[in-house]
mmCIF file of C-alpha atoms in Angstrom:
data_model
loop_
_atom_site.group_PDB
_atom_site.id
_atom_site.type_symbol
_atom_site.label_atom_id
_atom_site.label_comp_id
_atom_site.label_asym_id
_atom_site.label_seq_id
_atom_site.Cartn_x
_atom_site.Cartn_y
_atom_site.Cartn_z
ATOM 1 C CA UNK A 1 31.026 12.619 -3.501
ATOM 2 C CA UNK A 2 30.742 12.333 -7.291
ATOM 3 C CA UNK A 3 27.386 12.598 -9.135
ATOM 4 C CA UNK A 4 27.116 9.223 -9.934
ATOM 5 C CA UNK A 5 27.504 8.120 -6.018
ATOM 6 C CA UNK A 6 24.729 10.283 -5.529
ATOM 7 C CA UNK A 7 22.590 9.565 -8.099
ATOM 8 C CA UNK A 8 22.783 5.842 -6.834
ATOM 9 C CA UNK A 9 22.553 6.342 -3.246
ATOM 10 C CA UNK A 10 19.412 8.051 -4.345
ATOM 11 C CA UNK A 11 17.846 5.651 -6.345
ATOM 12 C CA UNK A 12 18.416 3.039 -3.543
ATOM 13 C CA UNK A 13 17.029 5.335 -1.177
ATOM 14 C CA UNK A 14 13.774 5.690 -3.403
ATOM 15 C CA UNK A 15 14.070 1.832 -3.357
ATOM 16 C CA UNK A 16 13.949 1.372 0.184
ATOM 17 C CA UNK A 17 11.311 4.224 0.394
ATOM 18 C CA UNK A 18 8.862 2.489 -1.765
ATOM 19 C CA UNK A 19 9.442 -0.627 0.316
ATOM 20 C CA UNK A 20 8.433 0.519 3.297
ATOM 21 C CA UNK A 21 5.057 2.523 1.633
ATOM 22 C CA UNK A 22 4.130 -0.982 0.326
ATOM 23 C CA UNK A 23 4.474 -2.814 3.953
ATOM 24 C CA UNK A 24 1.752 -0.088 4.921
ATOM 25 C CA UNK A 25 -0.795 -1.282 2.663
ATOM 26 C CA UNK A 26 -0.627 -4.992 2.774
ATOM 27 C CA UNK A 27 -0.883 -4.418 6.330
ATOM 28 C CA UNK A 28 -3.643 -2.579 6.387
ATOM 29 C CA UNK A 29 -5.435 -5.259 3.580
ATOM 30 C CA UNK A 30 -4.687 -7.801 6.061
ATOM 31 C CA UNK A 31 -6.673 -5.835 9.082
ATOM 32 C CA UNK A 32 -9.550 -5.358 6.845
ATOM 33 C CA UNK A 33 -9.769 -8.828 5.419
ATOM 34 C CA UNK A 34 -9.589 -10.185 8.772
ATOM 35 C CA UNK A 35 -11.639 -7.974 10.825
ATOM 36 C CA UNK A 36 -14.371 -8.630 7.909
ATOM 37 C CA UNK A 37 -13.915 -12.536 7.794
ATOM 38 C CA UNK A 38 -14.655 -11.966 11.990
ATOM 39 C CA UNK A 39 -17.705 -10.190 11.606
ATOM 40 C CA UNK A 40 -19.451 -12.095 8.989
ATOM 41 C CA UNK A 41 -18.747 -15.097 11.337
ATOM 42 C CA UNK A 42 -20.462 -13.253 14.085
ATOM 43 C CA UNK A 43 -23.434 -11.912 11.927
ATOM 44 C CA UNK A 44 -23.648 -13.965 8.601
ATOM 45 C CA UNK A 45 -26.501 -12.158 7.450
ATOM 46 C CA UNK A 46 -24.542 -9.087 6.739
ATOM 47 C CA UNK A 47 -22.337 -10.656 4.709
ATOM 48 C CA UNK A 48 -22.911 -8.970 0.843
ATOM 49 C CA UNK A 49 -22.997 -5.079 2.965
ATOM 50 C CA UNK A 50 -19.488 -5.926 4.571
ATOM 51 C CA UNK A 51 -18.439 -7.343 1.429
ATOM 52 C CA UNK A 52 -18.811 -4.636 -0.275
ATOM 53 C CA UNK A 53 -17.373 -2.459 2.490
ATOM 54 C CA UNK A 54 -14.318 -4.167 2.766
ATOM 55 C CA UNK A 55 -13.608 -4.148 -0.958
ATOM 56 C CA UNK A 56 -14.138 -0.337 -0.714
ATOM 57 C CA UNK A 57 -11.396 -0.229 2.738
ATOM 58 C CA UNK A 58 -9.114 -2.484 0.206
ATOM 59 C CA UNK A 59 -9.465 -0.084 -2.242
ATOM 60 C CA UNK A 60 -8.765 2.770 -0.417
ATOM 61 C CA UNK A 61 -5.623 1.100 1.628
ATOM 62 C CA UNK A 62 -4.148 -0.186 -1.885
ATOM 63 C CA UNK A 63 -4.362 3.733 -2.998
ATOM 64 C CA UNK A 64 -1.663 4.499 -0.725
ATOM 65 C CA UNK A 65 0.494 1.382 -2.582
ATOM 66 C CA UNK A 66 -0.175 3.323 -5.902
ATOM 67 C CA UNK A 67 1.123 6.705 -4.367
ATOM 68 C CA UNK A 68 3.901 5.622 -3.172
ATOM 69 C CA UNK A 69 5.297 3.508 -6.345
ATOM 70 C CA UNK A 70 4.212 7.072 -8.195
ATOM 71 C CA UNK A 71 6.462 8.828 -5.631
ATOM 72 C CA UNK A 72 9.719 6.038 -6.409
ATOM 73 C CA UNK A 73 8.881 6.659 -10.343
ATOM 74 C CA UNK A 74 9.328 10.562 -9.761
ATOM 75 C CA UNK A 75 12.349 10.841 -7.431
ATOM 76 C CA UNK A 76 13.993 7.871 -9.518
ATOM 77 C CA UNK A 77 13.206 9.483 -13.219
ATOM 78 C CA UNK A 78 15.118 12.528 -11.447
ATOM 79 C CA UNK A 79 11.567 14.699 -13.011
#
């Protein structure tokens, strides 16, 4: 194969790769949304501790978004 074959299979495959690290994370947003909306239904009085919590577990899950769209930047800037 030529370089420029390869240099575009590449960038697709960075494509696809940060694809797939993003269905990770709004997954995992999802679980902690829901599993908080369950538990202040159960016990409303908790409601501004889990909120908090869960924006700290959305933060955290949406860190693994940002490293992987750094990741597609480097492989696709060829740096």
């Amino acid at each position: 194969m030529d370089t420029t074959t390869v240099a575009a299979l590449s960038g697709n495959i960075a494509t696809i790769g940060y694809g797939l690290a993003a269905i990770g994370p709004a997954i995992g947003v999802g679980i902690v949304v829901g599993k908080t909306i369950e538990s202040v239904a159960r016990q409303p009085e908790l409601q501004g501790r889990l909120q908090v919590l869960m924006y700290i577990g959305i933060a955290f899950t949406e860190a693994l978004a940002l490293i992987g769209i750094a990741t597609y930047y480097l492989f696709t800037t060829g740096q």
